[in-house]
């Protein structure tokens, strides 16, 4: 599949703060691509660079296989911070102004985007009468003017309540169904997991991993065991076949298996036959949260 965006060794510092360190990845066409990371990990800096708001210190990027140009920019709609809509004007009047300033879209396009963001029926209401979720949908509507092929959103659900979050999620899914490529920054694992097909996980300016969500968050079986002598148990289990990884954690040993392959009775028998009785033997499914923490912790 063709890459809509390719990043090649992007670095950026603010004085002594290294906001991005040699970051490279590709965003496939038609993907919903989540840039996931805690506050300060460099997400906004990266979005600003690919939108030509900031300049990278080194490295390069290409949209649709070409260096950025006014022509390629027309194919990208973005929402980095909430636009300054006029409180006393309606949604339509606000979008008319956005359209006139940006030169994107036309009057006919305004109803089209209002329909997509589900505000057509409220198009004549004043902006000040909108809920936070409606305001954010209008902001997304502004990014849709001119029907760009790619959409870039920074934390699109920030500050919204669960209903507002769900509405934005559905909106992003419907945009993806229309064939748009969506690049969104988020610090919420849950949000990324629910809407994204691909993810890049960032930590303090460094890319931890990028790829298909299913691969990045591949689930594993984890079995926790303990006995009186944890070190001895750890050594013993090093000889047990089938585990992909063994970790000692306080007074427990964790065994990791490919999903669906852990057999508790086999572990129990192996330990018993080697002279160790277990006082804990439990299957612990790995949650995405723990996976995310593991990815982003030192
Ligand atoms: P958040 O979710 O909080 O916006 P983020 O992942 O988007 O975080 P960035 O905003 O890109 O992260 O910030 C990356 C690092 O660069 C942080 O340490 C931040 O403090 C620093 N930084 C960002 N902008 C500036 C600036 N204009 N001047 C100095 N330092 C900055």
Short mmCIF file of C-alpha atoms and ligand atoms in Angstrom, two decimals:
data_model
loop_
_atom_site.label_atom_id
_atom_site.label_comp_id
_atom_site.label_asym_id
_atom_site.label_seq_id
_atom_site.Cartn_x
_atom_site.Cartn_y
_atom_site.Cartn_z
CA UNK A 1 0.00 0.00 0.00
CA UNK A 2 1.26 3.48 -0.84
CA UNK A 3 2.48 5.69 2.00
CA UNK A 4 0.57 8.94 2.30
CA UNK A 5 3.28 10.31 4.58
CA UNK A 6 6.87 9.14 5.07
CA UNK A 7 9.02 10.50 7.89
CA UNK A 8 12.72 10.05 7.61
CA UNK A 9 14.94 10.72 10.64
CA UNK A 10 13.10 13.78 11.94
CA UNK A 11 14.78 15.57 14.87
CA UNK A 12 13.77 18.80 16.57
CA UNK A 13 15.06 20.58 19.66
CA UNK A 14 13.84 23.60 21.56
CA UNK A 15 17.08 24.87 23.09
CA UNK A 16 18.33 21.97 25.18
CA UNK A 17 15.01 20.07 25.03
CA UNK A 18 15.11 17.34 22.43
CA UNK A 19 11.45 17.13 21.41
CA UNK A 20 12.01 14.61 18.57
CA UNK A 21 14.94 12.28 18.14
CA UNK A 22 15.51 10.74 14.73
CA UNK A 23 11.91 9.63 14.16
CA UNK A 24 11.01 7.63 11.04
CA UNK A 25 7.80 5.87 10.07
CA UNK A 26 5.25 5.66 7.30
CA UNK A 27 1.52 6.34 7.31
CA UNK A 28 -0.26 3.98 4.90
CA UNK A 29 -3.01 5.28 2.64
CA UNK A 30 -6.50 4.78 4.10
CA UNK A 31 -5.24 4.18 7.63
CA UNK A 32 -6.42 5.80 10.85
CA UNK A 33 -2.99 6.46 12.25
CA UNK A 34 -2.68 7.23 15.97
CA UNK A 35 0.38 8.97 17.39
CA UNK A 36 0.23 7.80 20.97
CA UNK A 37 2.29 9.04 23.87
CA UNK A 38 2.13 10.83 27.20
CA UNK A 39 2.21 14.63 27.50
CA UNK A 40 5.46 16.08 26.28
CA UNK A 41 6.42 13.09 24.14
CA UNK A 42 6.63 15.20 20.98
CA UNK A 43 3.28 14.54 19.28
CA UNK A 44 2.30 18.16 18.68
CA UNK A 45 5.82 18.99 17.55
CA UNK A 46 5.62 16.21 14.97
CA UNK A 47 2.21 17.33 13.69
CA UNK A 48 3.48 20.93 13.47
CA UNK A 49 6.45 19.80 11.38
CA UNK A 50 4.41 17.77 8.89
CA UNK A 51 2.03 20.73 8.52
CA UNK A 52 4.93 23.16 7.84
CA UNK A 53 4.21 25.17 10.99
CA UNK A 54 7.61 24.23 12.43
CA UNK A 55 10.81 23.29 10.68
CA UNK A 56 12.69 20.13 11.64
CA UNK A 57 16.37 20.52 12.60
CA UNK A 58 17.21 17.48 10.52
CA UNK A 59 15.51 14.70 8.60
CA UNK A 60 12.85 14.95 5.93
CA UNK A 61 9.28 14.02 5.20
CA UNK A 62 7.25 13.46 2.07
CA UNK A 63 3.51 13.70 1.44
CA UNK A 64 2.27 11.43 -1.37
CA UNK A 65 5.90 10.67 -2.21
CA UNK A 66 6.79 14.35 -2.76
CA UNK A 67 8.33 17.11 -0.65
CA UNK A 68 5.71 19.46 0.85
CA UNK A 69 4.32 22.10 -1.53
CA UNK A 70 1.22 24.33 -1.68
CA UNK A 71 -0.33 21.74 -4.00
CA UNK A 72 0.13 18.86 -1.58
CA UNK A 73 -1.02 21.05 1.34
CA UNK A 74 -4.41 21.43 -0.37
CA UNK A 75 -4.92 17.68 0.01
CA UNK A 76 -4.47 17.89 3.80
CA UNK A 77 -7.03 19.23 6.29
CA UNK A 78 -5.94 19.85 9.86
CA UNK A 79 -7.12 20.69 13.32
CA UNK A 80 -4.30 21.51 15.74
CA UNK A 81 -6.09 23.80 18.13
CA UNK A 82 -9.71 24.89 18.29
CA UNK A 83 -10.25 27.61 15.69
CA UNK A 84 -11.45 31.01 16.84
CA UNK A 85 -15.09 30.78 15.86
CA UNK A 86 -17.30 33.81 16.47
CA UNK A 87 -19.61 33.15 19.42
CA UNK A 88 -22.53 35.20 18.08
CA UNK A 89 -22.47 33.79 14.54
CA UNK A 90 -24.11 30.59 13.32
CA UNK A 91 -22.23 27.48 12.22
CA UNK A 92 -22.84 28.37 8.57
CA UNK A 93 -21.62 31.94 8.96
CA UNK A 94 -18.55 30.77 10.85
CA UNK A 95 -17.70 28.23 8.13
CA UNK A 96 -18.29 30.87 5.45
CA UNK A 97 -15.60 32.96 7.11
CA UNK A 98 -13.22 29.97 7.44
CA UNK A 99 -13.82 29.13 3.81
CA UNK A 100 -13.14 32.71 2.67
CA UNK A 101 -9.92 32.96 4.72
CA UNK A 102 -8.56 29.54 3.84
CA UNK A 103 -9.68 29.50 0.21
CA UNK A 104 -10.76 25.90 0.70
CA UNK A 105 -14.14 24.67 -0.44
CA UNK A 106 -17.06 26.84 -1.50
CA UNK A 107 -20.52 27.76 -0.28
CA UNK A 108 -21.97 24.42 -1.46
CA UNK A 109 -19.28 22.58 0.45
CA UNK A 110 -20.48 24.00 3.75
CA UNK A 111 -23.73 22.00 3.88
CA UNK A 112 -21.79 18.91 2.84
CA UNK A 113 -19.37 19.18 5.77
CA UNK A 114 -22.13 20.12 8.22
CA UNK A 115 -23.95 16.96 7.24
CA UNK A 116 -20.84 14.83 7.78
CA UNK A 117 -20.29 16.27 11.26
CA UNK A 118 -24.01 15.92 12.02
CA UNK A 119 -24.73 19.61 12.53
CA UNK A 120 -26.90 20.30 9.49
CA UNK A 121 -30.05 20.64 11.57
CA UNK A 122 -28.36 23.11 13.90
CA UNK A 123 -26.56 25.04 11.19
CA UNK A 124 -28.35 28.30 11.94
CA UNK A 125 -27.82 28.14 15.70
CA UNK A 126 -25.31 30.50 17.26
CA UNK A 127 -21.93 28.98 18.02
CA UNK A 128 -22.33 30.08 21.66
CA UNK A 129 -25.37 27.79 22.00
CA UNK A 130 -23.39 24.69 21.02
CA UNK A 131 -22.20 22.04 23.47
CA UNK A 132 -18.46 21.43 23.69
CA UNK A 133 -18.86 18.31 21.54
CA UNK A 134 -20.75 20.26 18.85
CA UNK A 135 -18.06 22.95 18.87
CA UNK A 136 -15.41 20.32 18.34
CA UNK A 137 -17.44 18.73 15.52
CA UNK A 138 -17.71 22.14 13.86
CA UNK A 139 -13.94 22.51 14.15
CA UNK A 140 -13.54 19.14 12.43
CA UNK A 141 -16.07 20.34 9.82
CA UNK A 142 -13.81 23.33 9.13
CA UNK A 143 -10.92 20.92 8.50
CA UNK A 144 -13.11 19.03 6.00
CA UNK A 145 -13.72 22.07 3.77
CA UNK A 146 -12.40 21.46 0.27
CA UNK A 147 -12.67 17.69 0.79
CA UNK A 148 -9.00 16.96 1.63
CA UNK A 149 -7.76 13.42 1.27
CA UNK A 150 -5.81 13.43 4.54
CA UNK A 151 -6.91 14.77 7.93
CA UNK A 152 -4.55 15.64 10.78
CA UNK A 153 -6.07 16.05 14.25
CA UNK A 154 -4.28 16.88 17.52
CA UNK A 155 -6.05 15.34 20.53
CA UNK A 156 -9.50 15.56 18.89
CA UNK A 157 -11.41 14.44 21.99
CA UNK A 158 -9.58 16.60 24.52
CA UNK A 159 -11.90 18.01 27.17
CA UNK A 160 -15.02 16.21 25.93
CA UNK A 161 -17.39 14.13 28.04
CA UNK A 162 -17.95 10.43 27.22
CA UNK A 163 -20.85 11.21 24.86
CA UNK A 164 -18.79 13.82 23.02
CA UNK A 165 -15.85 11.40 22.82
CA UNK A 166 -18.08 8.68 21.36
CA UNK A 167 -19.46 11.11 18.75
CA UNK A 168 -15.97 12.11 17.61
CA UNK A 169 -14.99 8.44 17.50
CA UNK A 170 -17.95 7.64 15.22
CA UNK A 171 -17.13 10.66 13.08
CA UNK A 172 -13.54 9.53 12.63
CA UNK A 173 -14.74 6.04 11.71
CA UNK A 174 -17.16 7.47 9.14
CA UNK A 175 -14.40 9.61 7.62
CA UNK A 176 -12.21 6.52 7.37
CA UNK A 177 -15.06 4.71 5.60
CA UNK A 178 -15.11 7.52 3.05
CA UNK A 179 -11.52 6.61 2.27
CA UNK A 180 -9.79 9.43 4.14
CA UNK A 181 -6.43 8.87 5.77
CA UNK A 182 -6.54 10.21 9.32
CA UNK A 183 -3.50 11.05 11.43
CA UNK A 184 -4.34 11.84 15.04
CA UNK A 185 -2.31 12.49 18.16
CA UNK A 186 -3.63 11.19 21.44
CA UNK A 187 -2.43 10.40 24.93
CA UNK A 188 -5.37 8.00 25.42
CA UNK A 189 -4.63 4.40 24.70
CA UNK A 190 -8.32 3.55 24.74
CA UNK A 191 -9.11 6.11 22.05
CA UNK A 192 -6.34 4.86 19.80
CA UNK A 193 -7.29 1.24 20.33
CA UNK A 194 -10.94 1.90 19.44
CA UNK A 195 -10.48 3.86 16.21
CA UNK A 196 -6.97 3.44 14.88
CA UNK A 197 -5.73 0.84 12.42
CA UNK A 198 -2.10 1.87 12.92
CA UNK A 199 -0.14 3.43 15.74
CA UNK A 200 3.20 5.08 16.48
CA UNK A 201 4.09 5.08 20.17
CA UNK A 202 6.27 7.97 21.31
CA UNK A 203 8.19 8.48 24.52
CA UNK A 204 10.19 11.62 25.24
CA UNK A 205 10.80 12.30 21.57
CA UNK A 206 11.77 8.75 20.68
CA UNK A 207 9.70 6.39 18.60
CA UNK A 208 9.14 3.20 20.61
CA UNK A 209 7.27 1.22 17.97
CA UNK A 210 5.11 1.86 14.89
CA UNK A 211 2.86 -0.40 12.87
CA UNK A 212 -0.46 -2.13 12.61
CA UNK A 213 -2.44 -1.93 15.88
CA UNK A 214 -2.97 -5.70 15.99
CA UNK A 215 0.73 -6.31 15.71
CA UNK A 216 1.82 -3.62 18.12
CA UNK A 217 -0.72 -4.69 20.72
CA UNK A 218 -0.53 -8.42 20.01
CA UNK A 219 -2.04 -10.06 23.03
CA UNK A 220 -0.19 -12.62 25.04
CA UNK A 221 -1.03 -15.05 27.80
CA UNK A 222 0.74 -14.31 31.04
CA UNK A 223 1.00 -16.87 33.81
CA UNK A 224 2.01 -15.82 37.30
CA UNK A 225 3.61 -18.36 39.59
CA UNK A 226 5.29 -18.27 42.95
CA UNK A 227 6.86 -20.62 45.45
CA UNK A 228 8.85 -20.22 48.63
CA UNK A 229 12.12 -19.64 46.82
CA UNK A 230 11.50 -17.24 43.94
CA UNK A 231 15.06 -17.25 42.60
CA UNK A 232 15.10 -21.01 42.49
CA UNK A 233 11.70 -21.07 40.78
CA UNK A 234 12.90 -18.56 38.19
CA UNK A 235 15.93 -20.73 37.42
CA UNK A 236 13.81 -23.83 37.20
CA UNK A 237 11.30 -22.22 34.82
CA UNK A 238 14.09 -21.19 32.48
CA UNK A 239 14.05 -24.85 31.49
CA UNK A 240 10.33 -24.89 30.70
CA UNK A 241 9.51 -25.03 27.00
CA UNK A 242 6.99 -22.81 25.25
CA UNK A 243 7.34 -19.51 27.10
CA UNK A 244 8.57 -16.63 24.99
CA UNK A 245 9.79 -14.63 27.99
CA UNK A 246 10.25 -15.12 31.73
CA UNK A 247 10.34 -12.25 34.21
CA UNK A 248 10.83 -12.07 37.96
CA UNK A 249 8.69 -9.50 39.68
CA UNK A 250 9.10 -9.20 43.50
CA UNK A 251 8.11 -12.60 44.80
CA UNK A 252 6.45 -13.81 41.60
CA UNK A 253 7.66 -15.15 38.30
CA UNK A 254 5.78 -14.25 35.12
CA UNK A 255 5.80 -16.49 32.08
CA UNK A 256 4.70 -15.08 28.72
CA UNK A 257 3.18 -17.26 26.01
CA UNK A 258 1.75 -16.60 22.57
CA UNK A 259 -1.98 -16.01 22.96
CA UNK A 260 -3.95 -19.19 23.77
CA UNK A 261 -0.93 -21.45 24.29
CA UNK A 262 -0.37 -21.31 28.06
CA UNK A 263 -1.22 -24.62 29.85
CA UNK A 264 -1.35 -24.23 33.63
CA UNK A 265 -1.40 -27.97 34.30
CA UNK A 266 1.83 -28.43 32.31
CA UNK A 267 3.58 -25.75 34.35
CA UNK A 268 2.29 -27.26 37.59
CA UNK A 269 3.43 -30.76 36.63
CA UNK A 270 6.85 -29.53 35.48
CA UNK A 271 7.49 -27.73 38.78
CA UNK A 272 6.21 -30.61 40.89
CA UNK A 273 8.28 -33.19 39.00
CA UNK A 274 11.32 -30.99 39.61
CA UNK A 275 10.72 -30.87 43.34
CA UNK A 276 9.00 -27.47 43.66
CA UNK A 277 5.47 -26.92 44.89
CA UNK A 278 3.76 -23.74 43.81
CA UNK A 279 1.74 -21.51 46.10
CA UNK A 280 0.41 -19.45 43.19
CA UNK A 281 -0.43 -20.46 39.65
CA UNK A 282 -2.70 -18.04 37.80
CA UNK A 283 -3.45 -16.97 34.26
CA UNK A 284 -3.33 -13.22 33.89
CA UNK A 285 -4.50 -11.85 30.59
CA UNK A 286 -2.44 -8.96 29.46
CA UNK A 287 -4.42 -5.79 29.14
CA UNK A 288 -3.60 -3.21 26.54
CA UNK A 289 -2.93 -0.82 29.39
CA UNK A 290 -0.14 -2.93 30.79
CA UNK A 291 1.25 -3.38 27.31
CA UNK A 292 1.21 0.36 26.79
CA UNK A 293 2.88 0.96 30.16
CA UNK A 294 5.50 -1.61 29.36
CA UNK A 295 6.12 0.07 26.03
CA UNK A 296 6.42 3.53 27.48
CA UNK A 297 8.22 2.75 30.77
CA UNK A 298 11.96 2.62 31.01
P1 LIG B 1 1.11 17.42 24.89
O1 LIG B 1 0.16 16.28 24.80
O2 LIG B 1 1.33 17.90 26.28
O3 LIG B 1 0.88 18.52 23.90
P2 LIG B 1 3.11 16.41 23.11
O4 LIG B 1 3.38 14.96 23.09
O5 LIG B 1 2.29 17.00 22.03
O6 LIG B 1 2.54 16.80 24.51
P3 LIG B 1 5.04 18.44 22.49
O7 LIG B 1 4.05 19.52 22.75
O8 LIG B 1 5.44 18.17 21.10
O9 LIG B 1 4.55 17.09 23.14
O10 LIG B 1 6.35 18.74 23.37
C1 LIG B 1 7.53 17.96 23.32
C2 LIG B 1 8.58 18.59 24.23
O11 LIG B 1 8.99 19.85 23.71
C3 LIG B 1 8.10 18.88 25.64
O12 LIG B 1 9.17 18.66 26.53
C4 LIG B 1 7.73 20.36 25.60
O13 LIG B 1 7.85 20.93 26.88
C5 LIG B 1 8.75 20.91 24.63
N1 LIG B 1 8.24 22.06 23.87
C6 LIG B 1 7.16 22.08 23.04
N2 LIG B 1 7.00 23.29 22.47
C7 LIG B 1 7.99 24.07 22.96
C8 LIG B 1 8.39 25.44 22.75
N3 LIG B 1 7.72 26.24 21.92
N4 LIG B 1 9.47 25.89 23.44
C9 LIG B 1 10.15 25.07 24.28
N5 LIG B 1 9.86 23.79 24.51
C10 LIG B 1 8.79 23.29 23.86
#
